[in-house]
Amino acid sequence: MNAPVAVPFLDLGALYRADAPDYDAAYRRVMDHGWWIQGPELQAFEAEFAQACGVAHAVGVGNGLDALALALRAAGIGPGHEVLVPAHTFIATWLAVAQVGAVPRAVEPAPGGFNITAAGVARALGPHTRAVLPVHLYGQVADGPALADLCRAHGLLLLEDAAQAHGAQQDRRPAGSFGTAAAFSFYPGKNLGAFGDGGAVVTDDDALAERVRKLRNYGGLQRYQHEELGGNSRLDELQAAFLRVRLARLAAHNAARQAVATQYQQRLDGLPGLTLPDVPPGHQPAWHLYVVRCAHRDALQAHLARQGVQTLVHYPRPVYRFAPFAAHGPAHRTLADALCDEILSLPMSPLLTPDQVDRVCDAVTDFFTP
Ligand SMILES: *Cc1c(COP(=O)(O)O)cnc(C)c1O
């Protein structure tokens, strides 16, 4: 039997309650204004988010998956093209590539790390490779400057999947500013989360931004002007208004996540059998997740559950082990397979208290101490 939850993995209701007056005021503003789609809140949020990402344009869309697929389509990626993607990621990264009719090709994580690197991508390049789609997994930028150099040298599109990396930096440059474009998700559990679905494409490329603006809105910028085979994927006014509140808190929330990560590092470092996440020089992760590795992961997870500590596994298998992409998986056991058997995400939220983090650390320490 598991104990009652003492430390939730992430309490989304508490994130609302912590700033309820501001969210409620945003709701009031939209309701009083009476404009629900493509209005002033979206425009303001797009400007504020573009600035936060250090780029010229942000285009709000319906969700993170659409942000990826629309960015790929706007950049001309489609049938006959191959896109390099991490083996170890959320399935959306691969689904976006499949949706535009291109072929996803797996790049294994760097040994000892979670992300793909420019060296791994260089080895995987093939004659049909047209784009590289790295994921800033768990909130750590995946080799941004080196991947940008590599893609420039080979004439490839670099599209960042920054769905987990709002506010992350490498060499003081924000996630979303390394590639030609980047896709963000505002799914509620992300560092910058809405109260529903949402996403954005960010880019410095004027033409690409305009094309995404058309594709998200029936192929045109204005009503009954249909210039492209577009669709409907918009970020509504309510979510944009909520996201403006949340964006104003992002730096403080990420600093609070950093404090949690620091406490984990200080308390758990050196436990034999436990590997903590590595932060290479120059990186400032957004700490979307705090992921440890342990050869006895399932036993550790069960032990923590009995102590009332909620944990999750992101993700249980590499994408090529799921049915839709099974044809892309090597027959042999891969680095990503091994990683997926060992990873465990500890509770992570800007609202965790030092006492709660101590409670997690006590429970983890207890597992490794006979
Ligand atoms: C959440 C996520 C997505 C998809 O975002 P949705 O808004 O849920 O569509 C894509 N890629 C990664 C890495 C994610 O974590």
Coordinates of C-alpha atoms and ligand atoms in Angstrom, one line a residue:
M1 CA 0.0 0.0 0.0
N2 CA 1.2 3.5 -0.8
A3 CA 1.2 6.2 1.8
P4 CA -1.0 9.3 1.3
V5 CA 0.7 11.7 -1.0
A6 CA 3.1 13.9 1.1
V7 CA 5.0 15.3 -1.9
P8 CA 3.0 15.6 -5.1
F9 CA 4.9 15.4 -8.3
L10 CA 3.4 18.7 -9.5
D11 CA 0.3 20.4 -8.0
L12 CA -1.3 22.5 -10.9
G13 CA -4.2 23.7 -8.7
A14 CA -1.7 25.2 -6.3
L15 CA 0.0 27.1 -9.1
Y16 CA -3.3 28.7 -9.9
R17 CA -4.1 29.5 -6.3
A18 CA -0.7 31.0 -5.7
D19 CA -1.6 33.8 -8.1
A20 CA -5.4 33.6 -8.3
P21 CA -6.1 37.3 -8.2
D22 CA -4.0 38.0 -11.2
Y23 CA -5.5 35.1 -13.2
D24 CA -9.0 36.1 -12.2
A25 CA -8.2 39.7 -13.3
A26 CA -7.0 38.4 -16.7
Y27 CA -10.2 36.4 -17.0
R28 CA -12.3 39.5 -16.2
R29 CA -10.4 41.6 -18.7
V30 CA -11.1 39.1 -21.6
M31 CA -14.8 38.6 -20.6
D32 CA -15.4 42.4 -20.4
H33 CA -13.7 42.9 -23.7
G34 CA -15.8 40.3 -25.5
W35 CA -13.1 39.2 -28.0
W36 CA -12.2 35.5 -27.9
I37 CA -9.9 34.7 -30.9
Q38 CA -7.0 36.6 -32.4
G39 CA -7.4 39.7 -30.4
P40 CA -5.4 42.1 -28.2
E41 CA -4.3 39.5 -25.6
L42 CA -2.8 37.2 -28.2
Q43 CA -1.0 40.1 -29.9
A44 CA 0.4 41.3 -26.5
F45 CA 1.4 37.8 -25.5
E46 CA 3.1 37.2 -28.8
A47 CA 5.2 40.3 -28.4
E48 CA 6.1 39.6 -24.8
F49 CA 7.0 36.0 -25.5
A50 CA 9.1 36.8 -28.6
Q51 CA 11.1 39.2 -26.5
A52 CA 11.6 36.6 -23.8
C53 CA 13.0 34.2 -26.4
G54 CA 15.2 36.9 -27.9
V55 CA 13.7 36.6 -31.4
A56 CA 11.5 38.9 -33.6
H57 CA 8.3 36.8 -33.9
A58 CA 6.2 34.5 -31.8
V59 CA 3.1 33.0 -33.4
G60 CA 0.6 31.5 -31.0
V61 CA -1.0 28.2 -32.0
G62 CA -3.3 25.5 -30.6
N63 CA -0.7 23.3 -28.9
G64 CA 3.0 22.2 -29.0
L65 CA 2.5 19.4 -31.6
D66 CA 0.9 21.9 -34.0
A67 CA 3.7 24.3 -33.4
L68 CA 6.2 21.7 -34.5
A69 CA 4.2 20.5 -37.5
L70 CA 3.4 24.1 -38.7
A71 CA 7.0 25.2 -38.3
L72 CA 8.1 22.2 -40.4
R73 CA 5.5 22.8 -43.1
A74 CA 6.2 26.6 -43.2
A75 CA 9.9 25.7 -43.7
G76 CA 9.0 23.5 -46.6
I77 CA 9.7 20.1 -45.0
G78 CA 7.6 17.3 -46.4
P79 CA 7.5 14.1 -48.4
G80 CA 10.9 12.7 -49.4
H81 CA 12.7 14.6 -46.6
E82 CA 14.3 13.0 -43.6
V83 CA 14.4 14.8 -40.2
L84 CA 16.8 13.8 -37.5
V85 CA 15.1 13.5 -34.1
P86 CA 16.1 12.2 -30.7
A87 CA 15.3 8.5 -29.9
H88 CA 14.6 9.6 -26.4
T89 CA 11.8 12.2 -26.3
F90 CA 8.0 12.6 -26.1
I91 CA 6.3 11.1 -29.1
A92 CA 5.1 14.5 -30.3
T93 CA 8.5 15.3 -31.7
W94 CA 8.2 12.3 -34.1
L95 CA 4.5 12.7 -34.8
A96 CA 5.1 16.3 -36.1
V97 CA 7.6 14.9 -38.6
A98 CA 5.2 12.1 -39.7
Q99 CA 2.3 14.6 -40.0
V100 CA 4.1 16.7 -42.7
G101 CA 4.9 13.5 -44.6
A102 CA 8.6 13.4 -43.8
V103 CA 10.5 10.5 -42.3
P104 CA 11.9 10.8 -38.7
R105 CA 15.3 9.3 -38.2
A106 CA 16.5 8.5 -34.6
V107 CA 19.7 10.0 -33.1
E108 CA 20.8 8.3 -29.9
P109 CA 21.4 10.3 -26.7
A110 CA 25.0 11.1 -25.9
P111 CA 26.5 8.5 -23.5
G112 CA 25.9 9.5 -20.0
G113 CA 23.5 12.3 -21.0
F114 CA 19.9 12.8 -22.0
N115 CA 20.1 15.0 -25.1
I116 CA 21.5 14.5 -28.6
T117 CA 24.7 16.4 -29.5
A118 CA 26.1 17.9 -32.7
A119 CA 28.6 15.0 -32.9
G120 CA 25.8 12.4 -32.8
V121 CA 23.8 14.4 -35.4
A122 CA 26.9 14.6 -37.7
R123 CA 27.2 10.8 -37.7
A124 CA 23.5 10.4 -38.5
L125 CA 23.4 12.8 -41.5
G126 CA 22.3 11.1 -44.7
P127 CA 21.6 12.2 -48.3
H128 CA 17.9 12.9 -47.6
T129 CA 18.4 14.7 -44.3
R130 CA 16.8 18.2 -44.6
A131 CA 16.3 19.2 -41.0
V132 CA 17.4 18.6 -37.5
L133 CA 14.9 18.6 -34.7
P134 CA 16.7 18.5 -31.3
V135 CA 14.7 18.5 -28.0
H136 CA 15.8 20.5 -25.0
L137 CA 14.8 17.6 -22.9
Y138 CA 13.9 18.2 -19.2
G139 CA 14.7 21.8 -19.7
Q140 CA 18.4 21.7 -20.8
V141 CA 19.4 23.1 -24.1
A142 CA 20.7 20.4 -26.5
D143 CA 24.1 21.6 -27.8
G144 CA 22.6 24.8 -29.2
P145 CA 25.6 26.7 -30.7
A146 CA 27.2 23.5 -32.1
L147 CA 24.0 22.3 -33.7
A148 CA 23.4 25.8 -35.2
D149 CA 27.0 25.7 -36.7
L150 CA 26.5 22.2 -38.0
C151 CA 23.2 22.9 -39.6
R152 CA 24.4 26.1 -41.2
A153 CA 27.4 24.3 -42.7
H154 CA 25.2 21.6 -44.2
G155 CA 22.3 23.9 -45.3
L156 CA 19.8 22.1 -42.9
L157 CA 16.9 23.5 -41.1
L158 CA 17.4 23.6 -37.4
L159 CA 14.0 23.5 -35.6
E160 CA 14.2 23.4 -31.8
D161 CA 11.6 21.4 -29.8
A162 CA 11.7 23.8 -26.8
A163 CA 8.4 22.4 -25.3
Q164 CA 10.3 21.7 -22.0
A165 CA 12.7 24.6 -22.0
H166 CA 11.0 28.0 -21.5
G167 CA 13.6 30.2 -20.0
A168 CA 16.5 27.7 -20.3
Q169 CA 19.8 29.1 -21.5
Q170 CA 23.1 28.0 -23.0
D171 CA 26.0 30.5 -23.2
R172 CA 23.4 33.1 -22.0
R173 CA 21.3 32.6 -25.1
P174 CA 17.7 31.5 -24.5
A175 CA 16.2 28.3 -25.8
G176 CA 14.4 29.1 -29.0
S177 CA 17.0 31.4 -30.3
F178 CA 19.5 28.9 -31.7
G179 CA 17.6 27.5 -34.7
T180 CA 15.7 29.0 -37.7
A181 CA 12.6 28.4 -35.6
A182 CA 11.5 26.8 -32.3
A183 CA 8.3 25.2 -31.1
F184 CA 7.0 25.7 -27.6
S185 CA 4.1 24.0 -25.8
F186 CA 2.0 25.7 -23.1
Y187 CA 0.4 22.4 -21.9
P188 CA -0.5 23.0 -18.3
G189 CA 2.4 21.0 -16.8
K190 CA 5.1 22.9 -18.7
N191 CA 7.2 25.6 -17.1
L192 CA 5.1 28.2 -18.9
G193 CA 1.7 26.5 -18.8
A194 CA -1.8 27.6 -19.8
F195 CA -5.1 26.4 -18.3
G196 CA -5.7 24.3 -21.3
D197 CA -3.8 23.7 -24.5
G198 CA -1.5 26.2 -26.3
G199 CA 1.7 26.5 -28.2
A200 CA 3.8 28.9 -30.2
V201 CA 6.4 29.0 -33.0
V202 CA 9.2 31.5 -32.5
T203 CA 11.5 32.7 -35.2
D204 CA 13.6 35.6 -36.5
D205 CA 12.5 34.7 -40.1
D206 CA 9.8 37.2 -41.2
A207 CA 8.6 34.9 -44.0
L208 CA 8.4 31.8 -41.9
A209 CA 6.5 33.7 -39.2
E210 CA 4.0 35.0 -41.7
R211 CA 3.5 31.5 -43.2
V212 CA 2.8 30.0 -39.8
R213 CA 0.3 32.9 -39.2
K214 CA -1.5 31.8 -42.4
L215 CA -1.3 28.1 -41.8
R216 CA -2.8 28.5 -38.3
N217 CA -5.8 30.4 -39.6
Y218 CA -7.3 28.7 -42.7
G219 CA -4.4 29.8 -44.9
G220 CA -4.8 33.5 -44.7
L221 CA -4.1 36.5 -42.5
Q222 CA -7.5 38.0 -43.0
R223 CA -11.0 36.6 -43.2
Y224 CA -11.8 35.0 -46.5
Q225 CA -8.3 35.4 -47.9
H226 CA -7.2 31.8 -48.3
E227 CA -3.7 31.7 -49.9
E228 CA -2.6 28.3 -48.5
L229 CA -4.0 24.9 -47.6
G230 CA -4.2 26.0 -44.0
G231 CA -5.9 24.7 -40.9
N232 CA -7.2 25.9 -37.6
S233 CA -4.8 26.0 -34.8
R234 CA -5.1 29.2 -32.7
L235 CA -4.2 30.3 -29.2
D236 CA -7.4 31.8 -27.8
E237 CA -7.6 35.1 -26.0
L238 CA -8.3 33.6 -22.5
Q239 CA -5.2 31.3 -22.7
A240 CA -3.1 34.2 -24.0
A241 CA -4.2 36.4 -21.1
F242 CA -3.4 33.7 -18.6
L243 CA -0.1 33.1 -20.2
R244 CA 0.8 36.7 -19.9
V245 CA 0.4 36.4 -16.1
R246 CA 2.4 33.2 -16.1
L247 CA 5.2 34.7 -18.3
A248 CA 5.7 37.5 -15.8
R249 CA 6.4 34.8 -13.2
L250 CA 8.6 32.6 -15.4
A251 CA 11.9 33.9 -14.2
A252 CA 10.9 33.6 -10.5
H253 CA 9.4 30.1 -11.1
N254 CA 12.5 28.9 -12.9
A255 CA 14.7 30.3 -10.0
A256 CA 12.5 28.4 -7.6
R257 CA 13.0 25.2 -9.7
Q258 CA 16.8 25.9 -9.6
A259 CA 16.6 26.1 -5.8
V260 CA 14.9 22.7 -5.7
A261 CA 17.5 21.2 -8.1
T262 CA 20.3 22.7 -5.9
Q263 CA 18.8 21.1 -2.8
Y264 CA 18.5 17.7 -4.5
Q265 CA 22.1 18.0 -5.7
Q266 CA 23.4 18.9 -2.3
R267 CA 21.5 16.2 -0.4
L268 CA 21.8 13.3 -2.9
D269 CA 25.2 13.8 -4.4
G270 CA 27.5 10.8 -3.8
L271 CA 24.9 8.2 -3.0
P272 CA 26.3 5.0 -4.5
G273 CA 23.9 3.6 -7.2
L274 CA 22.3 7.0 -7.9
T275 CA 23.3 9.3 -10.8
L276 CA 22.2 12.9 -10.7
P277 CA 21.6 15.1 -13.8
D278 CA 24.8 16.7 -15.1
V279 CA 24.8 20.4 -15.9
P280 CA 27.7 21.1 -18.3
P281 CA 29.5 24.5 -18.1
G282 CA 27.6 27.3 -19.8
H283 CA 24.1 25.7 -19.2
Q284 CA 21.3 27.2 -17.2
P285 CA 18.6 24.6 -17.3
A286 CA 14.9 25.5 -16.8
W287 CA 14.5 22.3 -14.7
H288 CA 11.3 21.3 -16.3
L289 CA 12.1 17.9 -14.8
Y290 CA 14.7 16.6 -12.3
V291 CA 15.6 13.2 -13.6
V292 CA 17.9 10.8 -11.8
R293 CA 19.2 7.4 -12.9
C294 CA 19.2 4.2 -10.9
A295 CA 19.8 0.6 -12.0
H296 CA 17.0 -0.5 -9.6
R297 CA 14.6 2.2 -10.8
D298 CA 11.3 0.3 -10.3
A299 CA 12.2 -0.7 -6.7
L300 CA 13.3 2.9 -6.0
Q301 CA 10.0 4.2 -7.4
A302 CA 7.9 1.7 -5.3
H303 CA 9.9 2.6 -2.2
L304 CA 9.2 6.4 -2.7
A305 CA 5.5 5.7 -3.3
R306 CA 5.3 3.9 0.0
Q307 CA 6.8 7.0 1.6
G308 CA 4.2 9.3 -0.1
V309 CA 6.6 10.7 -2.7
Q310 CA 5.1 10.8 -6.2
T311 CA 7.5 10.2 -9.1
L312 CA 7.1 9.6 -12.8
V313 CA 9.1 8.1 -15.7
H314 CA 9.7 10.4 -18.7
Y315 CA 9.6 8.3 -20.8
P316 CA 9.3 4.5 -20.4
R317 CA 10.5 3.7 -23.9
P318 CA 12.3 5.3 -26.8
V319 CA 9.8 6.5 -29.4
Y320 CA 10.8 3.7 -31.9
R321 CA 9.6 1.1 -29.4
F322 CA 6.0 2.4 -29.7
A323 CA 3.8 0.8 -32.3
P324 CA 3.5 3.8 -34.7
F325 CA 7.3 4.0 -35.2
A326 CA 8.3 0.4 -34.5
A327 CA 9.7 0.0 -38.0
H328 CA 12.3 2.7 -37.1
G329 CA 13.8 0.8 -34.1
P330 CA 17.1 -1.1 -34.3
A331 CA 16.8 -4.8 -33.4
H332 CA 19.6 -4.4 -30.9
R333 CA 19.3 -2.8 -27.4
T334 CA 20.2 0.8 -27.7
L335 CA 21.5 3.6 -25.4
A336 CA 18.0 5.0 -25.4
D337 CA 16.6 1.6 -24.3
A338 CA 19.1 1.5 -21.4
L339 CA 18.3 5.0 -20.4
C340 CA 14.6 4.5 -20.3
D341 CA 15.0 1.5 -17.9
E342 CA 16.9 3.7 -15.4
I343 CA 15.4 7.2 -15.4
L344 CA 13.1 8.5 -12.6
S345 CA 11.7 12.0 -12.4
L346 CA 11.6 13.3 -8.8
P347 CA 8.9 15.9 -7.8
M348 CA 9.7 19.3 -9.4
S349 CA 7.6 22.4 -9.1
P350 CA 8.3 26.1 -8.2
L351 CA 6.1 25.6 -5.2
L352 CA 7.9 22.7 -3.5
T353 CA 9.1 23.8 -0.1
P354 CA 12.6 23.0 1.3
D355 CA 10.8 20.6 3.8
Q356 CA 9.1 18.7 1.0
V357 CA 12.4 18.4 -0.9
D358 CA 14.0 17.2 2.3
R359 CA 11.3 14.6 2.6
V360 CA 12.0 13.3 -0.9
C361 CA 15.8 13.3 -0.1
D362 CA 15.2 11.4 3.1
A363 CA 13.2 8.8 1.3
V364 CA 15.8 8.4 -1.5
T365 CA 18.7 8.2 1.0
D366 CA 16.8 5.6 3.0
F367 CA 16.5 3.4 -0.1
F368 CA 20.3 3.4 -0.7
T369 CA 21.2 3.0 3.0
P370 CA 20.9 -0.6 4.2
Ligands
LIG1 C1 4.8 18.6 -24.3 C2 5.7 18.3 -25.4 C3 5.3 18.4 -26.8 C4 3.9 18.6 -27.2 O1 3.2 19.6 -26.7 P1 1.6 19.6 -26.7 O2 1.2 21.0 -26.3 O3 1.2 18.6 -25.6 O4 1.1 19.2 -28.0 C5 6.2 18.3 -27.8 N1 7.5 17.9 -27.5 C6 7.9 17.8 -26.2 C7 9.3 17.4 -25.9 C8 7.0 17.9 -25.1 O5 7.4 17.7 -23.9

